[in-house]
Tab-separated table of C-alpha atoms in Angstrom:
chain	number	residue	atom	x	y	z
A	1	MET	CA	-33.827	-8.863	-21.290
A	2	LYS	CA	-33.089	-5.315	-21.643
A	3	ILE	CA	-29.891	-4.149	-20.104
A	4	THR	CA	-29.484	-0.404	-19.254
A	5	THR	CA	-25.900	0.531	-20.216
A	6	LYS	CA	-25.732	4.270	-19.529
A	7	LEU	CA	-24.350	3.883	-16.105
A	8	MET	CA	-21.431	1.881	-17.368
A	9	GLY	CA	-18.267	3.808	-17.276
A	10	ALA	CA	-16.648	4.371	-20.639
A	11	ALA	CA	-13.529	2.112	-19.543
A	12	ALA	CA	-15.810	-0.718	-18.360
A	13	ALA	CA	-17.742	-0.619	-21.698
A	14	LEU	CA	-14.430	-0.646	-23.586
A	15	ALA	CA	-13.336	-3.726	-21.529
A	16	LEU	CA	-16.422	-5.722	-22.367
A	17	THR	CA	-15.724	-5.553	-26.060
A	18	SER	CA	-12.446	-7.145	-25.949
A	19	GLY	CA	-12.057	-10.565	-27.613
A	20	MET	CA	-14.031	-13.400	-25.730
A	21	SER	CA	-12.643	-16.495	-27.001
A	22	PHE	CA	-9.517	-18.518	-27.779
A	23	ALA	CA	-8.771	-20.119	-31.030
A	24	ASP	CA	-9.467	-23.532	-29.768
A	25	GLY	CA	-13.115	-22.433	-28.938
A	26	HIS	CA	-12.802	-21.949	-25.105
A	27	ALA	CA	-14.333	-18.920	-23.610
A	28	SER	CA	-12.241	-16.333	-22.209
A	29	PRO	CA	-12.379	-15.600	-18.383
A	30	GLY	CA	-13.822	-12.349	-17.146
A	31	LEU	CA	-12.797	-10.333	-14.048
A	32	ILE	CA	-15.026	-7.690	-12.182
A	33	ILE	CA	-12.693	-5.585	-10.069
A	34	ASP	CA	-14.679	-4.165	-6.958
A	35	LEU	CA	-14.898	-0.603	-5.837
A	36	GLY	CA	-11.566	0.894	-4.879
A	37	GLY	CA	-9.743	0.841	-8.082
A	38	LYS	CA	-7.632	-1.724	-9.944
A	39	PHE	CA	-4.486	-0.230	-8.426
A	40	ASP	CA	-5.331	-0.012	-4.968
A	41	LYS	CA	-1.986	-1.643	-3.996
A	42	SER	CA	-3.844	-4.042	-2.059
A	43	PHE	CA	-6.904	-6.347	-2.538
A	44	ASN	CA	-7.869	-5.404	-6.052
A	45	GLU	CA	-4.246	-4.986	-7.336
A	46	SER	CA	-3.502	-8.459	-6.064
A	47	ALA	CA	-6.359	-9.840	-8.046
A	48	TYR	CA	-5.295	-8.089	-11.031
A	49	ASN	CA	-1.484	-9.108	-10.669
A	50	GLY	CA	-2.971	-12.751	-10.656
A	51	ALA	CA	-4.829	-12.323	-13.830
A	52	GLN	CA	-1.816	-10.749	-15.627
A	53	ARG	CA	0.305	-13.749	-14.412
A	54	TRP	CA	-2.021	-15.874	-16.053
A	55	VAL	CA	-1.999	-13.947	-19.185
A	56	GLU	CA	1.882	-13.724	-19.172
A	57	GLU	CA	2.164	-17.733	-18.662
A	58	THR	CA	-0.583	-18.813	-21.132
A	59	GLY	CA	-0.791	-16.120	-23.681
A	60	GLY	CA	-4.581	-16.007	-23.060
A	61	GLU	CA	-6.771	-13.142	-22.782
A	62	TYR	CA	-9.659	-12.085	-20.596
A	63	ALA	CA	-12.266	-9.404	-20.190
A	64	GLU	CA	-11.994	-6.941	-17.293
A	65	THR	CA	-14.119	-4.150	-15.916
A	66	GLU	CA	-13.748	-1.926	-12.856
A	67	LEU	CA	-16.954	-1.232	-10.811
A	68	ALA	CA	-17.228	2.643	-10.262
A	69	ASN	CA	-20.436	2.615	-8.247
A	70	GLU	CA	-22.816	0.335	-6.515
A	71	ALA	CA	-25.330	0.633	-9.218
A	72	GLN	CA	-23.222	-1.144	-11.795
A	73	ARG	CA	-22.882	-4.434	-9.723
A	74	GLU	CA	-25.859	-6.400	-11.200
A	75	GLN	CA	-25.682	-5.017	-14.791
A	76	THR	CA	-21.985	-5.684	-14.985
A	77	MET	CA	-22.360	-9.280	-13.999
A	78	ARG	CA	-25.050	-9.818	-16.481
A	79	ARG	CA	-23.238	-8.242	-19.484
A	80	MET	CA	-19.988	-10.248	-18.684
A	81	ALA	CA	-22.121	-13.546	-18.759
A	82	GLU	CA	-24.036	-12.408	-21.810
A	83	ARG	CA	-20.829	-11.420	-23.790
A	84	GLY	CA	-19.656	-15.044	-23.153
A	85	ALA	CA	-17.020	-14.672	-20.635
A	86	ASN	CA	-16.574	-18.074	-18.621
A	87	PRO	CA	-15.766	-18.108	-15.824
A	88	VAL	CA	-16.807	-14.672	-14.629
A	89	VAL	CA	-14.591	-13.920	-11.371
A	90	VAL	CA	-16.128	-11.414	-9.169
A	91	LEU	CA	-14.009	-9.730	-6.326
A	92	GLY	CA	-15.202	-8.715	-3.035
A	93	PHE	CA	-17.828	-9.734	-0.395
A	94	ALA	CA	-20.215	-6.893	-1.366
A	95	ASN	CA	-21.050	-8.608	-4.627
A	96	ALA	CA	-22.290	-11.844	-2.795
A	97	SER	CA	-26.182	-10.801	-2.814
A	98	THR	CA	-26.115	-9.652	-6.354
A	99	LEU	CA	-24.349	-12.743	-7.621
A	100	ASP	CA	-27.043	-14.799	-5.684
A	101	VAL	CA	-29.713	-13.314	-7.762
A	102	VAL	CA	-27.516	-13.344	-11.232
A	103	ALA	CA	-26.137	-16.804	-11.200
A	104	PRO	CA	-29.198	-18.790	-11.568
A	105	ASP	CA	-30.221	-17.027	-14.737
A	106	TYR	CA	-27.059	-18.101	-16.336
A	107	PRO	CA	-26.767	-21.700	-15.658
A	108	ASP	CA	-24.230	-22.435	-18.357
A	109	THR	CA	-21.754	-19.712	-16.919
A	110	ASP	CA	-19.343	-20.541	-14.014
A	111	PHE	CA	-18.874	-17.804	-11.519
A	112	VAL	CA	-16.317	-17.304	-8.787
A	113	ILE	CA	-16.793	-15.033	-6.013
A	114	VAL	CA	-13.429	-14.078	-4.018
A	115	ASP	CA	-13.962	-13.080	-0.333
A	116	MET	CA	-17.675	-14.370	0.201
A	117	VAL	CA	-19.895	-17.521	-0.210
A	118	VAL	CA	-22.577	-17.863	-2.659
A	119	ASP	CA	-24.467	-21.081	-2.516
A	120	GLN	CA	-25.396	-21.757	-6.095
A	121	PRO	CA	-24.473	-24.810	-8.195
A	122	ASN	CA	-22.598	-22.809	-10.950
A	123	VAL	CA	-20.542	-20.574	-8.254
A	124	LYS	CA	-17.075	-21.414	-6.858
A	125	SER	CA	-16.655	-19.404	-3.431
A	126	ILE	CA	-13.162	-18.687	-2.328
A	127	VAL	CA	-12.805	-17.416	1.253
A	128	PHE	CA	-9.489	-16.637	3.440
A	129	SER	CA	-8.646	-17.480	7.030
A	130	GLU	CA	-7.802	-13.775	7.539
A	131	HIS	CA	-7.958	-14.153	11.518
A	132	GLU	CA	-5.170	-16.513	11.254
A	133	GLY	CA	-2.840	-14.292	9.154
A	134	SER	CA	-3.938	-11.289	11.291
A	135	TYR	CA	-2.869	-13.384	14.336
A	136	LEU	CA	0.552	-13.719	13.265
A	137	VAL	CA	1.044	-10.036	12.458
A	138	GLY	CA	-0.547	-9.140	15.790
A	139	MET	CA	2.123	-11.005	17.400
A	140	MET	CA	4.709	-9.225	15.449
A	141	ALA	CA	3.239	-5.695	16.271
A	142	ALA	CA	3.175	-6.606	19.887
A	143	MET	CA	6.728	-7.796	19.993
A	144	ALA	CA	7.871	-4.661	17.988
A	145	SER	CA	6.120	-2.026	20.132
A	146	GLU	CA	7.915	-0.121	22.602
A	147	THR	CA	4.711	1.755	24.084
A	148	GLY	CA	2.781	-1.736	24.665
A	149	THR	CA	-0.050	-0.239	22.413
A	150	VAL	CA	-0.770	-1.314	19.035
A	151	SER	CA	-3.681	-0.323	16.638
A	152	PHE	CA	-5.875	-1.253	13.785
A	153	VAL	CA	-7.600	0.796	10.951
A	154	GLY	CA	-10.216	-0.939	9.058
A	155	GLY	CA	-12.066	-0.070	5.905
A	156	MET	CA	-15.929	-0.369	5.895
A	157	ASP	CA	-17.211	-1.352	9.173
A	158	VAL	CA	-18.366	-5.082	8.292
A	159	PRO	CA	-17.919	-8.415	10.005
A	160	LEU	CA	-15.519	-9.554	7.421
A	161	ILE	CA	-12.950	-6.568	8.482
A	162	SER	CA	-13.750	-7.240	12.259
A	163	LYS	CA	-12.420	-10.720	11.539
A	164	PHE	CA	-8.955	-9.060	10.682
A	165	ALA	CA	-9.235	-7.005	13.800
A	166	CYS	CA	-10.066	-9.768	15.968
A	167	GLY	CA	-7.207	-12.040	14.927
A	168	TYR	CA	-4.863	-9.194	15.130
A	169	ALA	CA	-5.901	-8.382	18.641
A	170	GLN	CA	-5.724	-12.285	19.610
A	171	GLY	CA	-2.185	-12.273	18.321
A	172	ALA	CA	-1.068	-9.065	19.998
A	173	LYS	CA	-2.382	-10.253	23.333
A	174	ALA	CA	-0.827	-13.828	22.996
A	175	ALA	CA	2.504	-12.095	22.506
A	176	ASN	CA	1.881	-9.511	25.423
A	177	PRO	CA	-1.186	-10.042	27.706
A	178	ASP	CA	-0.892	-6.584	28.789
A	179	ALA	CA	-0.944	-4.846	25.095
A	180	THR	CA	-3.620	-2.442	24.479
A	181	VAL	CA	-5.164	-2.726	20.984
A	182	ILE	CA	-7.097	0.304	19.581
A	183	VAL	CA	-9.402	-0.363	16.866
A	184	ASN	CA	-11.023	1.993	14.379
A	185	MET	CA	-13.119	1.846	11.221
A	186	THR	CA	-13.155	4.355	8.420
A	187	GLY	CA	-16.934	4.426	7.882
A	188	THR	CA	-19.917	2.500	6.895
A	189	THR	CA	-20.406	2.882	3.227
A	190	PRO	CA	-18.004	1.496	0.344
A	191	THR	CA	-16.321	4.970	0.188
A	192	ALA	CA	-14.381	3.795	3.156
A	193	TRP	CA	-12.227	1.608	0.961
A	194	ASN	CA	-10.883	4.602	-0.811
A	195	ASP	CA	-10.285	7.522	1.784
A	196	PRO	CA	-6.454	7.782	2.511
A	197	VAL	CA	-7.161	11.126	4.184
A	198	LYS	CA	-9.541	9.835	6.814
A	199	GLY	CA	-7.242	6.922	7.239
A	200	ALA	CA	-4.356	9.139	7.853
A	201	GLU	CA	-6.515	11.010	10.386
A	202	LEU	CA	-7.415	7.940	12.357
A	203	THR	CA	-3.743	6.812	12.507
A	204	ARG	CA	-2.666	10.226	13.787
A	205	SER	CA	-5.405	9.947	16.568
A	206	GLN	CA	-4.262	6.496	17.466
A	207	ILE	CA	-0.813	7.626	17.584
A	208	SER	CA	-1.958	10.353	20.118
A	209	GLN	CA	-3.268	7.513	22.214
A	210	GLY	CA	0.228	5.753	22.110
A	211	SER	CA	-0.004	3.365	19.433
A	212	ASP	CA	3.512	2.791	17.870
A	213	VAL	CA	2.478	0.012	15.316
A	214	VAL	CA	-0.794	0.060	13.304
A	215	PHE	CA	-2.304	-2.492	11.028
A	216	ALA	CA	-4.470	-1.290	8.110
A	217	ALA	CA	-7.074	-3.296	6.554
A	218	ALA	CA	-8.768	-0.740	4.325
A	219	GLY	CA	-7.996	-1.096	0.560
A	220	GLY	CA	-6.937	2.164	-0.698
A	221	THR	CA	-7.660	3.747	2.593
A	222	GLY	CA	-4.570	2.083	3.946
A	223	ILE	CA	-2.074	3.986	1.835
A	224	GLY	CA	-2.994	7.147	4.066
A	225	VAL	CA	-2.508	4.683	7.039
A	226	LEU	CA	0.828	3.749	6.158
A	227	GLN	CA	1.804	7.183	5.187
A	228	ALA	CA	0.840	8.757	8.322
A	229	ALA	CA	2.509	6.014	10.380
A	230	ALA	CA	5.872	6.692	8.251
A	231	ASP	CA	5.572	10.546	8.687
A	232	ALA	CA	5.443	9.945	12.409
A	233	ASP	CA	8.083	7.426	12.497
A	234	ILE	CA	6.121	4.575	13.868
A	235	LEU	CA	5.573	1.145	12.370
A	236	SER	CA	2.795	0.169	9.962
A	237	ILE	CA	1.514	-3.326	8.744
A	238	GLY	CA	0.140	-3.630	5.226
A	239	VAL	CA	-2.447	-5.954	4.001
A	240	ASP	CA	-3.384	-8.340	1.099
A	241	SER	CA	-0.470	-7.599	-1.270
A	242	ASN	CA	3.131	-7.169	-0.012
A	243	GLN	CA	3.189	-3.470	1.014
A	244	ASN	CA	6.496	-3.440	2.511
A	245	TYR	CA	7.835	-1.682	-0.447
A	246	LEU	CA	5.702	1.376	-0.033
A	247	HIS	CA	7.817	2.637	3.002
A	248	PRO	CA	11.086	0.484	3.048
A	249	GLY	CA	12.208	0.212	6.866
A	250	GLU	CA	8.831	1.525	8.190
A	251	VAL	CA	6.642	-1.116	7.248
A	252	LEU	CA	7.018	-4.161	9.711
A	253	THR	CA	5.343	-6.632	7.537
A	254	SER	CA	2.132	-7.182	5.597
A	255	MET	CA	-0.685	-9.799	6.169
A	256	VAL	CA	-0.677	-11.244	2.662
A	257	LYS	CA	-3.787	-12.616	1.373
A	258	ARG	CA	-3.133	-14.460	-1.904
A	259	VAL	CA	-5.905	-13.139	-3.945
A	260	ASP	CA	-3.677	-13.319	-6.817
A	261	ASN	CA	-3.603	-17.068	-6.483
A	262	ALA	CA	-7.196	-17.249	-6.393
A	263	VAL	CA	-7.668	-15.455	-9.498
A	264	TYR	CA	-4.759	-17.203	-11.407
A	265	ASP	CA	-5.999	-20.699	-10.175
A	266	SER	CA	-9.679	-19.906	-11.239
A	267	PHE	CA	-8.722	-18.949	-14.576
A	268	THR	CA	-6.370	-21.922	-14.952
A	269	GLN	CA	-8.854	-24.443	-13.780
A	270	ALA	CA	-11.508	-23.179	-16.002
A	271	MET	CA	-9.393	-23.373	-19.120
A	272	ALA	CA	-8.645	-26.968	-18.089
A	273	GLY	CA	-12.343	-27.810	-17.635
A	274	GLU	CA	-11.400	-28.523	-13.743
A	275	LEU	CA	-13.182	-25.512	-12.030
A	276	GLU	CA	-15.654	-26.913	-9.502
A	277	SER	CA	-18.305	-25.071	-7.665
A	278	GLY	CA	-18.260	-25.251	-3.684
A	279	ILE	CA	-16.362	-23.448	-1.155
A	280	SER	CA	-12.399	-23.122	-1.111
A	281	VAL	CA	-10.694	-22.047	2.079
A	282	MET	CA	-7.314	-20.535	1.627
A	283	GLY	CA	-5.387	-20.383	5.078
A	284	LEU	CA	-2.066	-20.923	6.710
A	285	GLY	CA	-1.956	-24.529	5.617
A	286	ASN	CA	-2.110	-23.937	1.991
A	287	GLU	CA	-0.262	-20.533	1.986
A	288	GLY	CA	-3.520	-18.646	1.338
A	289	VAL	CA	-2.629	-16.165	3.992
A	290	GLY	CA	0.727	-15.268	5.736
A	291	PHE	CA	3.052	-12.486	6.753
A	292	ALA	CA	5.722	-10.828	4.227
A	293	MET	CA	9.488	-10.807	4.510
A	294	ASP	CA	11.731	-9.212	2.194
A	295	GLU	CA	14.701	-6.679	1.944
A	296	ASN	CA	12.383	-3.888	2.927
A	297	ASN	CA	11.584	-5.199	6.532
A	298	ALA	CA	14.599	-7.523	7.176
A	299	ASP	CA	16.050	-5.144	9.605
A	300	LEU	CA	12.821	-4.747	11.509
A	301	VAL	CA	11.936	-8.445	12.277
A	302	THR	CA	14.346	-10.000	14.553
A	303	GLU	CA	15.005	-13.737	14.772
A	304	ASP	CA	13.109	-14.105	17.986
A	305	MET	CA	10.127	-12.552	16.347
A	306	VAL	CA	10.493	-15.077	13.230
A	307	ALA	CA	10.901	-18.043	15.490
A	308	ALA	CA	7.844	-17.044	17.688
A	309	VAL	CA	5.635	-16.311	14.651
A	310	GLU	CA	6.736	-19.572	12.844
A	311	GLU	CA	5.935	-21.544	16.017
A	312	ALA	CA	2.433	-20.304	16.353
A	313	LYS	CA	1.819	-20.687	12.730
A	314	ALA	CA	2.753	-24.497	13.007
A	315	LYS	CA	0.339	-24.755	15.987
A	316	ILE	CA	-2.415	-23.110	14.193
A	317	ILE	CA	-2.105	-25.398	11.378
A	318	SER	CA	-1.946	-28.342	13.674
A	319	GLY	CA	-4.910	-27.055	15.623
A	320	GLU	CA	-2.987	-26.692	18.940
A	321	ILE	CA	-3.817	-22.929	18.780
A	322	VAL	CA	-7.214	-21.989	17.803
A	323	VAL	CA	-7.855	-18.402	16.425
A	324	HIS	CA	-11.265	-17.385	17.235
A	325	ASP	CA	-13.201	-16.429	13.899
A	326	TYR	CA	-15.212	-13.293	14.438
A	327	LEU	CA	-17.749	-14.227	11.767
A	328	SER	CA	-18.629	-17.515	13.809
A	329	ASP	CA	-20.522	-15.371	16.309
A	330	ASN	CA	-19.840	-11.859	15.722
A	331	SER	CA	-17.800	-11.408	18.932
A	332	CYS	CA	-14.205	-11.152	19.812
A	333	PRO	CA	-12.750	-12.495	23.040
A	334	ALA	CA	-9.666	-10.176	22.780
A	335	PHE	CA	-11.726	-6.871	22.638
């Protein structure tokens, strides 16, 4: 098989030449970081942190590459597999269709995809109950709002991001049935994940419509959302990683999505020979999603807010509260 390499970025090419095996003969894992950059302070960075935690705790090594454009998806997966990385952990739903094609060509390689399902015998799919975590921060947003209007800025306009928005709107309306929820998406192409200027513009527009709490689920674009909110002295809500520290006293909370645990556990299970294919769901019950509390937002979140959210969390886990999943029918009862 002839693989074209000229589109590979220099950093990616260098990353793929690193050592690929341990002294005991085990293959080293590989990590393919999605568009938006390793240090997006959100989804990708959480995954990177999980890989680094694994390195620190085990002394192991892994191969890593960052996608720079859409054209690199297939060739990067194939290069990882052919270099001997095992498992190959792929970040982001946008890689699903490519992995569905690539995985069958490497039956002896285990693949893991984070954020989407790929039905292949050598693929483990890790997905999250983002709607549940978003419900909780939506409740917090409505309880903290003084105007009764809260808002959401998504990255790329895809069903997965509508899943965040729908959960958020349901939570807001559960806390305040009269709440107004404004929803905007940044764009329809992958560049929407890394456009903080557009994120800031959307946030300012929402503020002009009365929003005083904004939730960003937009990758690197969210940095602009949180900055615009801080500049206007309104509250924001971070996503994926705990982003409370970015603007202490201005970020109400963050809807954490433990992508770091997904990567760490995948590396660990693979090295122990315990990685299994199939679907793994990370939700409230197994701490896969949640809301962040620390010294940066302690003064913003009241005891009543925490009590209400913890009660809702317990009811969601028990099944007493069912948060509608936008992906189940591409609709949202709260919109």
